Amino acid sequence: MTYLDLPHLDLIEQARLIRDGEISAADLLDATIARIEAVNPVLNAVILPLYDRARAALARGEASSGPFAGVPFLIKDLYCHVSGTPTTGASRLMAGAVVDHDSELMARYRRAGLLPVGKTNLCEFGTLGTTEPALFGPTRNPWDITRSSGGSSGGAAAAVAGGMVPAAHGGDGAGSIRIPASCCGLFGLKPTRGRITMGPDLGDSLGGIVNEHVVTMTVRDSAALLDATHGPMAGDPYSASPPPESFLSQVGREPGRLRIAVTDRSLLGTDVDPECVAAVRDTARLCAELGHEVEVTAPVFDAEQYQSAYRRFWSMTATRSLWSIGRATNRSPVELAGEVEPFNRHLFERGSRILAADYVTDLGWFHGFSRILGRFLDRYDVWLTPTLGSPPPKLGHFDAGLHGGEAVMDRFMQFLAFTTFANMAGLPAMSVPLSWTAEGLPVGSQFTGRVGDEATLFRLAGQLEAARPWRHRRPPVHAA
């Protein structure tokens, strides 16, 4: 096998080839490394190669068992620790901090047989919907290298879309799996709150908003990886009810006639690009053709209150990060704020003025918002919206040094007009790559499900993938 063969094979197929003796794990690793080395200079998706460690692991007989035995995999450089490497969060403040243990999620990846071959790029602290950190430089979109790959898991998505690996780890606190999945033409599912532990280092990131999982080329890879990694650790603040059947068994199973609510306008009053509106309407027609009951409707809530509370809440992401680093390094958070990127400095300056009572009150308001979405989804099986407010923007669109912090926050709210709801309510949601713009850029459609009900999403995603396959679509960098 050469690296030219890799883009056509998903994770499950690569594992089968090794299991059936059609290729060795060592040969697959060499082909993957060759593919990364060929494509990464253009995309800048992998920021820390782990090739020698991967070869040494195979020599020790590791990654030899499990459903994905010997298959190469990439890890986002945030939250998921890989022992013996730094977890930088794309920040200079953490660039030298080598961790001495695996996160539980990393341990589960290893038990499943996955072989980490590198770490992927993200925006600093994961606070933006793009991947353009000062520390590592921008990741470029394989569909158009002048455009963003999305974020914060933009390195992971660019690597998969660019054919380096068929699946890669990501995390999602405001859409950071679904955003780059939409920008790069991939499948991306954010699981239910507590579905995958963040232990042992974290109970959660902030208010239960962050969920880790993957971006993938195929629906079945996402389901199989969730089977391998779901479940809590003792002491977790949240946990999701275990599924009665495997997630993989849902892919290819008929979903039945679903009640699908469709919203094609921003509930926050922000602009939605006509191409995104056209994409979600086309997806709604496809769902109706497949026999589902489709209704144009939307949940009702106070959009102005959501906007103001969310802007305060999001300010706490960078603020919490700087306080945590300050405690670990015995440095002042104010001093540290002078060393971060302009957008995170803006968030810190805003967050430092927020009282603890404001944060707790806002969190309570979001709990009420969760009940609104819960009641809405009592009437519908899934909720269909655009994934994003626009197709992938040009690199520099979210540059707070150029545009100012508040203007970039406005752009954040416009771009992420649909993704943050599932994070605040703890709901599973997926971006499905069913549409492309006239310029050839991918546009995702988002489906949000009931709490704990990834199964319905996987059944629907499998049906959509069969009805309108996307694996044959190759971005220019991937094809080259």
XYZ file of C-alpha atoms in Angstrom:
480
model
C 0.000 0.000 0.000
C 1.191 3.515 -0.801
C 0.024 6.764 0.737
C -2.004 7.357 -2.424
C -4.346 4.505 -1.434
C -5.140 5.855 2.034
C -7.712 8.581 1.231
C -10.209 5.983 0.039
C -10.243 3.871 3.216
C -12.068 4.622 6.442
C -10.892 3.566 9.903
C -12.930 0.354 9.980
C -11.608 -0.693 6.576
C -7.994 0.023 7.537
C -8.451 -2.094 10.672
C -9.905 -4.924 8.586
C -6.926 -4.903 6.225
C -4.557 -5.337 9.170
C -6.737 -7.986 10.813
C -6.997 -10.008 7.584
C -3.264 -9.785 6.933
C -3.610 -7.760 3.738
C -1.281 -5.118 5.149
C 0.913 -4.914 8.228
C 0.476 -2.247 10.864
C 4.052 -1.127 10.148
C 3.336 -0.681 6.436
C 0.117 1.225 7.177
C 2.043 3.464 9.569
C 4.709 4.168 6.935
C 2.030 4.967 4.339
C 0.254 7.297 6.778
C 3.475 9.113 7.641
C 4.231 9.535 3.939
C 0.762 10.961 3.364
C 1.111 13.395 6.293
C 4.533 14.513 5.083
C 3.168 15.056 1.569
C 0.072 17.046 2.558
C 0.849 18.737 5.868
C 3.265 21.350 4.473
C 0.274 22.785 2.597
C -2.389 22.462 5.313
C -0.438 22.781 8.596
C -2.833 20.424 10.368
C -0.334 18.317 12.350
C 1.792 20.404 14.698
C 3.594 17.636 16.626
C 4.556 14.450 14.742
C 4.883 11.343 16.926
C 6.307 9.044 14.284
C 9.203 7.608 16.282
C 6.971 6.978 19.267
C 4.477 5.191 17.027
C 7.164 2.989 15.499
C 8.531 2.176 18.958
C 5.038 1.303 20.184
C 4.596 -1.193 17.332
C 8.019 -2.671 18.063
C 6.951 -3.228 21.695
C 3.837 -5.043 20.523
C 1.448 -2.245 21.477
C -1.647 -1.367 19.402
C -1.970 -5.069 18.560
C -5.455 -5.707 19.936
C -8.828 -4.000 19.934
C -11.249 -3.142 17.120
C -8.802 -0.687 15.505
C -5.554 -2.559 16.181
C -2.615 -0.810 14.514
C -4.569 1.986 12.831
C -2.907 5.451 12.963
C -4.820 8.269 14.655
C -4.370 11.964 15.466
C -5.055 13.768 18.774
C -6.119 17.399 19.149
C -3.650 19.361 21.299
C -6.219 20.226 23.977
C -7.715 18.307 26.936
C -6.723 14.803 25.781
C -3.264 14.239 27.290
C -0.723 11.976 25.583
C 1.867 10.960 28.162
C 5.348 12.321 27.469
C 4.160 15.177 25.241
C 3.036 18.738 25.965
C -0.651 19.634 25.830
C -0.261 23.229 24.717
C -3.767 24.390 23.881
C -1.889 26.286 21.116
C -0.680 28.751 23.747
C 2.908 29.812 24.374
C 2.051 29.705 28.073
C 1.790 25.904 27.984
C 4.250 25.057 25.217
C 6.811 23.479 27.571
C 4.437 21.675 29.916
C 5.017 17.949 29.214
C 2.396 15.737 30.866
C 3.302 12.488 32.607
C 0.077 10.542 32.031
C -2.599 9.745 29.493
C -6.105 11.112 29.869
C -8.668 8.350 30.294
C -9.924 9.036 26.776
C -6.392 8.528 25.436
C -6.148 5.285 27.406
C -9.413 4.125 25.804
C -8.074 4.975 22.341
C -5.010 2.862 23.091
C -7.130 -0.034 24.394
C -9.087 0.114 21.130
C -5.775 -0.402 19.299
C -5.362 3.100 17.871
C -1.821 4.299 17.277
C -1.244 8.034 17.893
C 0.998 9.454 15.162
C 0.677 13.163 15.883
C -1.146 16.047 17.512
C -3.292 18.516 15.605
C -3.607 22.272 15.491
C -6.287 24.444 17.112
C -6.895 28.081 18.058
C -5.417 29.252 21.358
C -7.423 27.769 24.270
C -10.050 26.583 21.761
C -12.013 29.830 22.023
C -12.667 30.609 18.329
C -14.355 28.930 15.378
C -11.141 28.981 13.362
C -7.625 27.526 13.666
C -5.079 30.326 13.312
C -2.902 30.322 16.438
C 0.157 32.532 16.698
C 2.125 29.604 18.181
C 1.731 27.208 15.240
C 0.350 29.320 12.408
C -2.935 28.837 10.539
C -4.397 25.553 9.372
C -5.677 25.840 5.805
C -8.866 24.378 4.410
C -8.245 21.554 1.887
C -11.140 22.860 -0.246
C -9.582 26.330 -0.533
C -6.293 27.034 1.223
C -7.133 30.746 1.549
C -10.025 29.827 3.856
C -10.422 28.682 7.437
C -10.751 24.990 8.240
C -13.014 25.963 11.133
C -12.202 25.494 14.772
C -11.289 24.828 17.267
C -10.691 21.275 15.949
C -9.613 22.676 12.589
C -6.348 20.744 12.483
C -8.199 17.472 12.981
C -10.732 18.248 10.245
C -8.124 19.443 7.744
C -6.101 16.273 8.377
C -9.098 14.019 7.697
C -10.345 16.002 4.696
C -6.786 16.099 3.381
C -6.584 12.300 3.498
C -3.933 11.998 6.223
C -6.117 9.818 8.462
C -9.787 8.797 8.178
C -10.703 9.985 11.686
C -9.192 12.305 14.274
C -9.926 13.332 17.857
C -11.582 16.672 18.559
C -13.456 18.531 21.265
C -16.623 20.621 21.119
C -17.436 23.468 23.525
C -19.353 25.751 21.157
C -19.397 23.659 18.003
C -15.697 22.825 17.708
C -16.322 19.400 16.155
C -19.315 20.435 14.049
C -17.829 23.747 12.823
C -14.737 22.228 11.161
C -16.786 19.249 9.973
C -19.016 21.700 8.097
C -16.061 23.728 6.799
C -14.171 20.640 5.578
C -17.003 18.430 4.279
C -16.902 15.788 7.034
C -19.213 14.084 9.503
C -18.914 15.475 13.013
C -20.958 14.482 16.062
C -20.932 16.124 19.475
C -22.182 13.535 21.985
C -24.531 14.052 24.909
C -23.048 15.820 27.938
C -21.112 13.296 30.010
C -21.070 10.617 27.289
C -17.242 10.570 27.313
C -15.287 11.327 30.463
C -12.789 14.199 30.574
C -10.996 12.605 33.522
C -8.879 12.299 35.412
C -7.777 15.926 35.082
C -11.136 17.580 34.437
C -14.707 17.053 35.511
C -15.694 19.462 32.767
C -14.234 22.526 31.133
C -16.888 25.123 31.999
C -20.522 24.587 32.888
C -20.660 21.193 31.158
C -20.320 22.619 27.658
C -17.357 20.589 26.364
C -17.695 17.120 24.875
C -14.857 15.244 23.195
C -15.219 12.891 20.238
C -14.024 12.822 16.598
C -14.367 14.164 13.079
C -14.645 11.382 10.515
C -14.965 10.604 6.840
C -17.804 8.115 7.448
C -20.711 7.851 9.843
C -19.801 4.310 10.866
C -16.328 5.355 12.054
C -17.870 7.945 14.375
C -20.275 5.358 15.791
C -17.593 2.701 16.253
C -15.260 5.145 17.992
C -18.040 6.215 20.351
C -18.592 2.534 21.201
C -14.904 2.295 22.117
C -14.746 5.428 24.260
C -18.083 6.186 25.934
C -18.674 5.973 29.656
C -17.841 7.923 32.823
C -15.032 7.715 35.354
C -15.746 7.527 39.067
C -16.345 11.042 40.364
C -17.442 12.592 37.066
C -19.935 15.436 37.607
C -22.069 14.264 34.671
C -22.760 10.943 33.009
C -25.027 9.851 30.165
C -27.174 6.735 30.391
C -25.412 3.794 28.701
C -26.851 2.841 25.309
C -28.930 -0.359 25.162
C -27.183 -1.358 21.935
C -23.933 -0.434 20.230
C -23.843 2.820 18.321
C -22.330 1.058 15.319
C -25.355 -1.246 15.120
C -27.552 1.812 14.497
C -25.740 2.799 11.290
C -27.592 1.228 8.381
C -30.688 0.555 10.475
C -33.872 2.249 9.238
C -34.663 5.273 11.412
C -38.420 4.979 10.870
C -40.562 7.984 10.061
C -39.047 10.803 12.110
C -40.658 14.085 13.105
C -38.108 16.695 12.007
C -38.356 20.347 13.017
C -36.630 22.692 10.548
C -35.330 26.196 11.259
C -33.591 28.081 8.442
C -33.203 31.479 10.129
C -31.003 32.602 13.003
C -32.887 32.652 16.288
C -30.348 35.198 17.542
C -31.232 37.739 14.846
C -27.871 37.395 13.077
C -27.391 37.144 9.318
C -27.397 33.727 7.640
C -25.664 33.335 4.296
C -28.130 32.436 1.510
C -26.001 29.383 0.623
C -26.501 28.024 4.154
C -30.246 28.673 3.963
C -30.413 26.924 0.594
C -28.440 23.971 1.966
C -30.722 23.373 4.934
C -33.843 23.702 2.779
C -32.378 21.159 0.374
C -31.651 18.828 3.305
C -35.226 19.254 4.518
C -36.503 18.242 1.065
C -34.235 15.207 1.112
C -35.588 14.203 4.524
C -39.156 14.550 3.239
C -38.302 12.430 0.178
C -36.979 9.763 2.554
C -40.391 9.648 4.220
C -39.860 11.837 7.270
C -42.405 14.343 8.575
C -40.831 17.773 8.167
C -42.190 20.947 9.770
C -40.786 24.478 9.644
C -40.791 25.667 13.243
C -38.460 26.782 16.040
C -38.205 26.817 19.835
C -39.223 30.100 21.450
C -36.855 31.791 23.893
C -35.508 35.239 24.761
C -32.821 35.730 22.091
C -31.560 39.002 23.569
C -31.091 37.370 26.962
C -29.333 34.411 25.346
C -26.920 36.707 23.526
C -26.020 38.764 26.586
C -25.699 35.761 28.908
C -23.669 33.812 26.367
C -21.221 36.638 25.772
C -20.603 36.848 29.527
C -20.352 33.070 29.777
C -17.896 32.735 26.877
C -15.644 35.369 28.439
C -15.056 32.918 31.271
C -13.349 30.397 28.947
C -10.119 32.355 28.568
C -10.492 33.822 32.067
C -10.653 30.358 33.639
C -7.704 29.192 31.518
C -5.512 32.054 32.666
C -6.459 31.613 36.317
C -5.715 27.874 36.072
C -2.328 28.488 34.461
C -1.610 31.201 37.013
C -2.233 28.831 39.910
C -0.100 26.107 38.328
C 2.819 28.462 37.612
C 2.453 30.833 40.575
C 2.032 33.786 38.240
C -0.562 36.531 38.126
C -3.372 35.983 35.600
C -3.134 39.683 34.725
C 0.538 39.232 33.876
C -0.238 36.099 31.840
C -2.966 37.934 29.920
C -0.270 40.111 28.386
C 1.201 37.016 26.725
C -1.913 35.599 25.032
C -3.513 36.441 21.712
C -5.717 39.540 21.344
C -9.056 37.716 21.386
C -8.253 35.807 24.557
C -6.937 38.992 26.147
C -10.269 40.615 25.257
C -12.169 37.714 26.836
C -10.020 37.907 29.973
C -10.519 41.652 30.349
C -14.264 41.188 30.022
C -14.379 38.066 32.171
C -12.391 39.667 34.978
C -15.214 42.159 35.466
C -17.874 39.461 35.862
C -18.934 38.574 39.399
C -19.191 34.967 40.522
C -22.853 35.695 41.238
C -23.339 36.759 37.610
C -21.817 33.508 36.383
C -23.990 31.365 38.651
C -27.110 33.337 37.700
C -26.338 32.990 33.988
C -25.731 29.268 34.421
C -29.146 28.996 36.024
C -30.676 30.827 33.073
C -29.043 28.358 30.669
C -30.464 25.485 32.706
C -33.884 26.996 32.063
C -33.010 27.308 28.372
C -32.172 23.596 28.390
C -35.715 22.872 29.575
C -37.108 24.914 26.670
C -35.153 22.825 24.157
C -36.099 19.649 26.015
C -39.805 20.441 25.773
C -39.382 21.386 22.102
C -37.760 18.011 21.386
C -40.599 16.233 23.180
C -42.610 17.116 20.056
C -39.897 16.319 17.496
C -37.322 13.567 17.135
C -34.615 15.864 15.771
C -34.136 19.551 15.012
C -32.603 20.502 11.640
C -30.774 23.817 11.162
C -27.778 25.070 9.211
C -24.579 24.105 11.002
C -23.110 27.579 10.521
C -24.149 31.085 9.601
C -21.840 31.133 6.570
C -19.540 28.935 4.487
C -15.892 28.804 5.623
C -14.576 32.377 5.840
C -11.267 33.675 4.606
C -8.291 33.313 6.947
C -8.014 36.439 9.102
C -11.785 36.885 9.456
C -11.486 36.318 13.228
C -8.280 38.329 13.768
C -8.965 40.381 16.909
C -5.661 42.215 16.511
C -6.955 43.557 13.212
C -10.695 43.894 13.836
C -10.903 44.319 17.636
C -12.129 41.877 20.268
C -15.767 42.964 20.360
C -16.094 42.923 16.569
C -14.671 39.390 16.495
C -17.148 38.340 19.197
C -19.911 39.678 16.941
C -18.518 37.595 14.073
C -18.325 34.597 16.420
C -22.031 34.902 17.246
C -22.963 35.201 13.559
C -20.856 32.215 12.477
C -21.892 30.036 15.441
C -25.551 31.083 15.454
C -26.742 27.438 15.576
C -24.031 25.336 17.242
C -23.886 26.730 20.777
C -27.416 25.663 21.740
C -26.511 21.970 21.977
C -23.499 22.756 24.164
C -25.464 24.868 26.605
C -28.248 22.253 26.823
C -25.998 19.169 26.788
C -27.693 17.689 23.717
C -26.140 15.478 21.015
C -25.806 17.184 17.645
C -24.190 16.329 14.323
C -23.075 18.158 11.191
C -23.711 16.158 8.021
C -21.927 17.142 4.745
C -24.786 17.171 2.271
C -24.244 20.426 0.340
C -21.591 22.426 -1.495
C -21.679 26.060 -2.586
C -21.385 27.326 -6.149
C -17.683 27.920 -5.380
C -17.264 24.298 -4.331
C -17.119 24.871 -0.566
C -18.792 22.386 1.793
C -21.813 23.446 3.862
C -23.029 21.210 6.680
C -26.572 20.617 7.905
C -26.960 20.235 11.660
C -29.300 17.810 13.385
C -29.795 18.131 17.149
C -31.271 15.211 19.056
C -32.776 14.466 22.433
C -30.484 14.036 25.402
C -28.907 10.596 25.368
C -30.292 9.746 21.929
C -27.239 9.536 19.676
C -28.811 6.337 18.305
C -31.490 8.224 16.348
C -28.858 10.594 14.974
C -26.676 7.699 13.806
C -29.633 5.947 12.148
C -30.614 9.133 10.336
C -27.004 9.948 9.397
C -26.545 6.476 7.933
C -29.687 6.905 5.853
C -28.558 10.321 4.599
C -25.071 9.009 3.806
C -26.598 6.202 1.725
C -29.015 8.571 -0.041
C -26.410 11.236 -0.817
C -22.874 9.807 -0.408
C -20.063 12.248 0.176
C -16.944 10.031 0.327
C -16.331 10.433 -3.413
C -15.976 14.222 -3.078
C -12.292 15.127 -2.969
C -11.012 18.578 -2.039
C -8.207 19.860 -4.280
C -5.474 19.222 -1.701
C -6.797 15.727 -0.997
C -6.907 14.823 -4.705
C -3.389 16.179 -5.282
